[in-house]
Coordinates of C-alpha atoms in Angstrom, one line a residue:
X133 CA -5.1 -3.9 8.9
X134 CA -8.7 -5.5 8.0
X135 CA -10.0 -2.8 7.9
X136 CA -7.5 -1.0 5.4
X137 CA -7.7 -3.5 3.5
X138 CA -11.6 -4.1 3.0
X139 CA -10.6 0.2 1.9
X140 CA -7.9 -0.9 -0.7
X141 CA -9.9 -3.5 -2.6
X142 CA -13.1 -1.8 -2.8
X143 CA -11.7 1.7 -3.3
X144 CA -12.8 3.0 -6.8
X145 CA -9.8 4.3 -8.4
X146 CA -10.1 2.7 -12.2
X147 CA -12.3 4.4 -14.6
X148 CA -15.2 2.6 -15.8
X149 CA -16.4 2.8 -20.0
X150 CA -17.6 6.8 -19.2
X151 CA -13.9 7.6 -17.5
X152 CA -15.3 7.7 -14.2
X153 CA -13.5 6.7 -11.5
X154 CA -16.2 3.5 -10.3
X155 CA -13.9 0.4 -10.6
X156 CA -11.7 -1.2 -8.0
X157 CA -8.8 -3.2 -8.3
X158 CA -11.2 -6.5 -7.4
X159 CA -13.5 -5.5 -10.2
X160 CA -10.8 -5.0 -12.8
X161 CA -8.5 -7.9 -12.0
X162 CA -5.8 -6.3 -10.9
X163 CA -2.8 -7.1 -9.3
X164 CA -1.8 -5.2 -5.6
X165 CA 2.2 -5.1 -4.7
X166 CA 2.7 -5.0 -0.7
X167 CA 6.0 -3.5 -0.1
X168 CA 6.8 -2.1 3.9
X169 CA 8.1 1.6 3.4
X170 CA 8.8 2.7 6.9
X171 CA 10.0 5.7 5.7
X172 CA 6.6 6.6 4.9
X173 CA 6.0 7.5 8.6
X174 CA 9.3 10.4 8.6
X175 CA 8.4 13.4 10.2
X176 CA 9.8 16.2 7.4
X177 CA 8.3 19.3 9.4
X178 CA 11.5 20.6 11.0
X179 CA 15.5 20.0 10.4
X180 CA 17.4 19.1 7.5
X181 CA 16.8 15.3 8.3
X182 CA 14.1 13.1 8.1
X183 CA 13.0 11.7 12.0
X184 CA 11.9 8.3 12.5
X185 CA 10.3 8.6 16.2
X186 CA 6.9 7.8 15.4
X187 CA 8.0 4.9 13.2
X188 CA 6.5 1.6 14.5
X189 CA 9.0 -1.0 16.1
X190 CA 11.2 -3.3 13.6
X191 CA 9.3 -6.0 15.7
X192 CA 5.8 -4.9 15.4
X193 CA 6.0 -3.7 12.1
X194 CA 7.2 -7.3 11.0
X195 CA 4.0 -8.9 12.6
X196 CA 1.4 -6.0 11.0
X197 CA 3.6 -7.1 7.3
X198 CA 3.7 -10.8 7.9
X199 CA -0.7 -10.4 8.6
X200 CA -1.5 -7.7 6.1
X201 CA 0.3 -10.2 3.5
X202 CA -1.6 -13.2 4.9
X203 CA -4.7 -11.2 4.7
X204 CA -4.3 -9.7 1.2
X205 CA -3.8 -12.9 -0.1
X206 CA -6.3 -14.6 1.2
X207 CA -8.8 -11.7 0.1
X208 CA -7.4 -11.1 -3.5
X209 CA -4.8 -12.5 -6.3
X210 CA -2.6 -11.8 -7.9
X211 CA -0.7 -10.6 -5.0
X212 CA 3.1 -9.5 -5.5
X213 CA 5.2 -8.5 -2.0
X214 CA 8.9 -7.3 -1.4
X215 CA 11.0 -8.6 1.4
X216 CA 10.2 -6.5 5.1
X217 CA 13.0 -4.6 5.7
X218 CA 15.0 -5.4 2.9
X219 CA 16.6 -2.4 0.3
X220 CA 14.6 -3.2 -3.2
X221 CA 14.2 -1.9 -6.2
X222 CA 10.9 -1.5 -7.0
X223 CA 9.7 0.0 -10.1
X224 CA 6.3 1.0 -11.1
X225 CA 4.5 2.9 -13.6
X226 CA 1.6 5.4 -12.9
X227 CA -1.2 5.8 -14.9
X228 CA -2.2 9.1 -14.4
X229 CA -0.9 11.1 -12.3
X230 CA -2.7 9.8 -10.1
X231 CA -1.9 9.1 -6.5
X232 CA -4.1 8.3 -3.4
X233 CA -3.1 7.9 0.2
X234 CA -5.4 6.1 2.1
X235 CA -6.7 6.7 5.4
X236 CA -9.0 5.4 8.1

């Protein structure tokens, strides 16, 4: 989880006065939302029906929140979060379309 998110607040995703893509969300001042999405982890490749095998344990999943939270917040402000597990509604508003998934 550290290391995602040394990735998420250094990541250069907001443009800088040429456009570029060269600003992070610690440069800019922005504000990150942490919300758990489990669904996220579905496997989609076969069936009618999302599957959920490969999802991480209610249990564990809690912990990796509850840290990543602690983390983020001690590393950057303002920090927004939803409730683990909860149904929300969560709107947002993309600037682009832009979209990145990160990975380690």
């Amino acid at each position: 989880a550290g290391r995602m998110l040394d990735k998420l607040l250094a990541y250069r995703m907001f443009a800088d006065a040429r456009g570029r893509m060269n600003r992070s969300v610690a440069d800019v001042g922005g504000g990150v939302l942490l919300v758990s999405q489990f669904t996220l982890s579905a496997d989609t490749r076969r069936g009618l029906r999302p599957g959920f095998a490969n999802a991480m344990g209610p249990d564990a999943a809690q912990a990796l929140y509850d840290y990543t939270l602690r983390e983020l917040c001690a590393r950057h402000s303002p920090v927004a979060a939803g409730v683990f597990g909860a149904d929300m509604q969560v709107s947002l508003t993309n600037d682009g379309p832009v979209t990145f998934m990160l990975e380690l």
